[in-house]
């Protein structure tokens, strides 16, 4: 695998989609569901990209972003929905880019393969 991503995702649909897409585009994806798993995943090897689901009910996002900010890593791509964009907005500033679930699903292969810097489909979500 030429690239590596860490996904902070619990939703089984997105876990399966990200895992399979990663396999298809030769990106190793490690899943971290809890903040301590994030630190371990990033300590094992640097990640070219971190994907964070901003819609997980009950998630401790302060701990998630604190763990991310303490470790060497590539850019953070957060994803949300249009409905939750205002509710998730406090976390947007701690991401390098925030997209909707629809955009992530549509452009996941390109994002995993190429990253998010300058990727035209990875546009900011505006509440």
Coordinates of C-alpha atoms in Angstrom, one line a residue, residues 17-123:
X17 CA -17.2 1.6 2.4
X18 CA -14.0 3.2 3.5
X19 CA -12.3 -0.1 4.0
X20 CA -13.2 -1.5 0.6
X21 CA -12.5 1.8 -1.2
X22 CA -9.1 1.9 0.5
X23 CA -8.3 -1.6 -0.6
X24 CA -9.3 -0.7 -4.2
X25 CA -7.1 2.4 -4.4
X26 CA -4.2 0.8 -2.4
X27 CA -4.6 2.9 0.7
X28 CA -4.1 1.2 4.0
X29 CA -6.9 2.3 6.3
X30 CA -6.7 1.9 10.1
X31 CA -9.9 2.4 12.1
X32 CA -9.8 4.1 15.5
X33 CA -13.1 4.3 17.3
X34 CA -11.8 5.8 20.6
X35 CA -9.3 8.6 21.3
X36 CA -6.7 6.1 22.8
X37 CA -6.9 4.1 19.6
X38 CA -6.2 7.2 17.6
X39 CA -2.9 7.8 19.5
X40 CA -1.9 4.1 18.9
X41 CA -2.8 4.2 15.2
X42 CA -0.8 7.4 14.6
X43 CA 2.1 6.2 16.7
X44 CA 2.4 3.0 14.6
X45 CA 3.0 4.9 11.4
X46 CA 2.2 8.4 10.1
X47 CA -1.1 8.8 8.3
X48 CA -1.4 10.7 5.0
X49 CA -5.0 11.5 5.9
X50 CA -7.3 11.3 8.9
X51 CA -11.1 11.0 8.3
X52 CA -13.4 11.9 11.2
X53 CA -17.2 11.2 11.3
X54 CA -18.6 14.3 13.0
X55 CA -22.1 12.8 13.3
X56 CA -21.5 10.1 15.9
X57 CA -23.9 10.5 18.8
X58 CA -22.2 10.7 22.1
X59 CA -18.7 10.9 20.7
X60 CA -16.1 12.9 22.8
X61 CA -14.9 15.1 20.0
X62 CA -12.7 17.2 22.4
X63 CA -10.8 14.0 23.2
X64 CA -10.7 13.0 19.5
X65 CA -9.2 16.2 18.3
X66 CA -6.9 16.5 21.3
X67 CA -5.5 13.1 20.4
X68 CA -5.2 14.1 16.7
X69 CA -3.5 17.4 17.5
X70 CA -0.8 15.7 19.7
X71 CA 0.3 13.3 16.9
X72 CA 2.1 13.7 13.6
X73 CA -0.4 13.2 10.8
X74 CA -1.6 14.4 7.5
X75 CA -4.7 16.6 7.0
X76 CA -8.0 15.9 8.8
X77 CA -11.1 15.5 6.7
X78 CA -14.3 15.8 8.7
X79 CA -17.7 14.8 7.4
X80 CA -21.2 15.7 8.4
X81 CA -24.6 16.1 6.9
X82 CA -26.4 19.3 5.8
X83 CA -28.9 18.8 8.6
X84 CA -26.1 18.5 11.3
X85 CA -23.8 21.2 9.8
X86 CA -24.7 23.8 12.4
X87 CA -24.5 21.3 15.3
X88 CA -21.1 20.0 14.1
X89 CA -19.7 23.5 13.3
X90 CA -17.6 23.8 16.5
X91 CA -15.5 20.9 15.2
X92 CA -15.1 22.2 11.7
X93 CA -12.3 24.6 12.6
X94 CA -10.3 21.7 13.9
X95 CA -10.5 20.0 10.5
X96 CA -8.6 20.9 7.4
X97 CA -11.7 20.3 5.4
X98 CA -15.3 19.3 6.1
X99 CA -17.6 17.7 3.5
X100 CA -21.0 16.1 3.5
X101 CA -21.5 12.4 3.7
X102 CA -22.7 12.5 0.1
X103 CA -19.6 14.2 -1.1
X104 CA -17.4 11.8 0.8
X105 CA -19.2 8.8 -0.6
X106 CA -19.0 10.2 -4.2
X107 CA -15.4 11.2 -4.0
X108 CA -13.9 8.7 -1.5
X109 CA -11.6 6.9 -4.0
X110 CA -10.0 10.2 -5.2
X111 CA -9.7 11.5 -1.7
X112 CA -8.0 8.4 -0.4
X113 CA -5.8 8.1 -3.5
X114 CA -4.9 11.8 -3.8
X115 CA -5.6 13.5 -0.5
X116 CA -7.7 16.5 0.2
X117 CA -5.4 19.4 -0.6
X118 CA -6.8 21.1 -3.6
X119 CA -9.3 18.3 -4.3
X120 CA -12.1 20.2 -6.1
X121 CA -14.9 18.0 -4.7
X122 CA -13.8 18.4 -1.1
X123 CA -15.4 21.8 -0.5

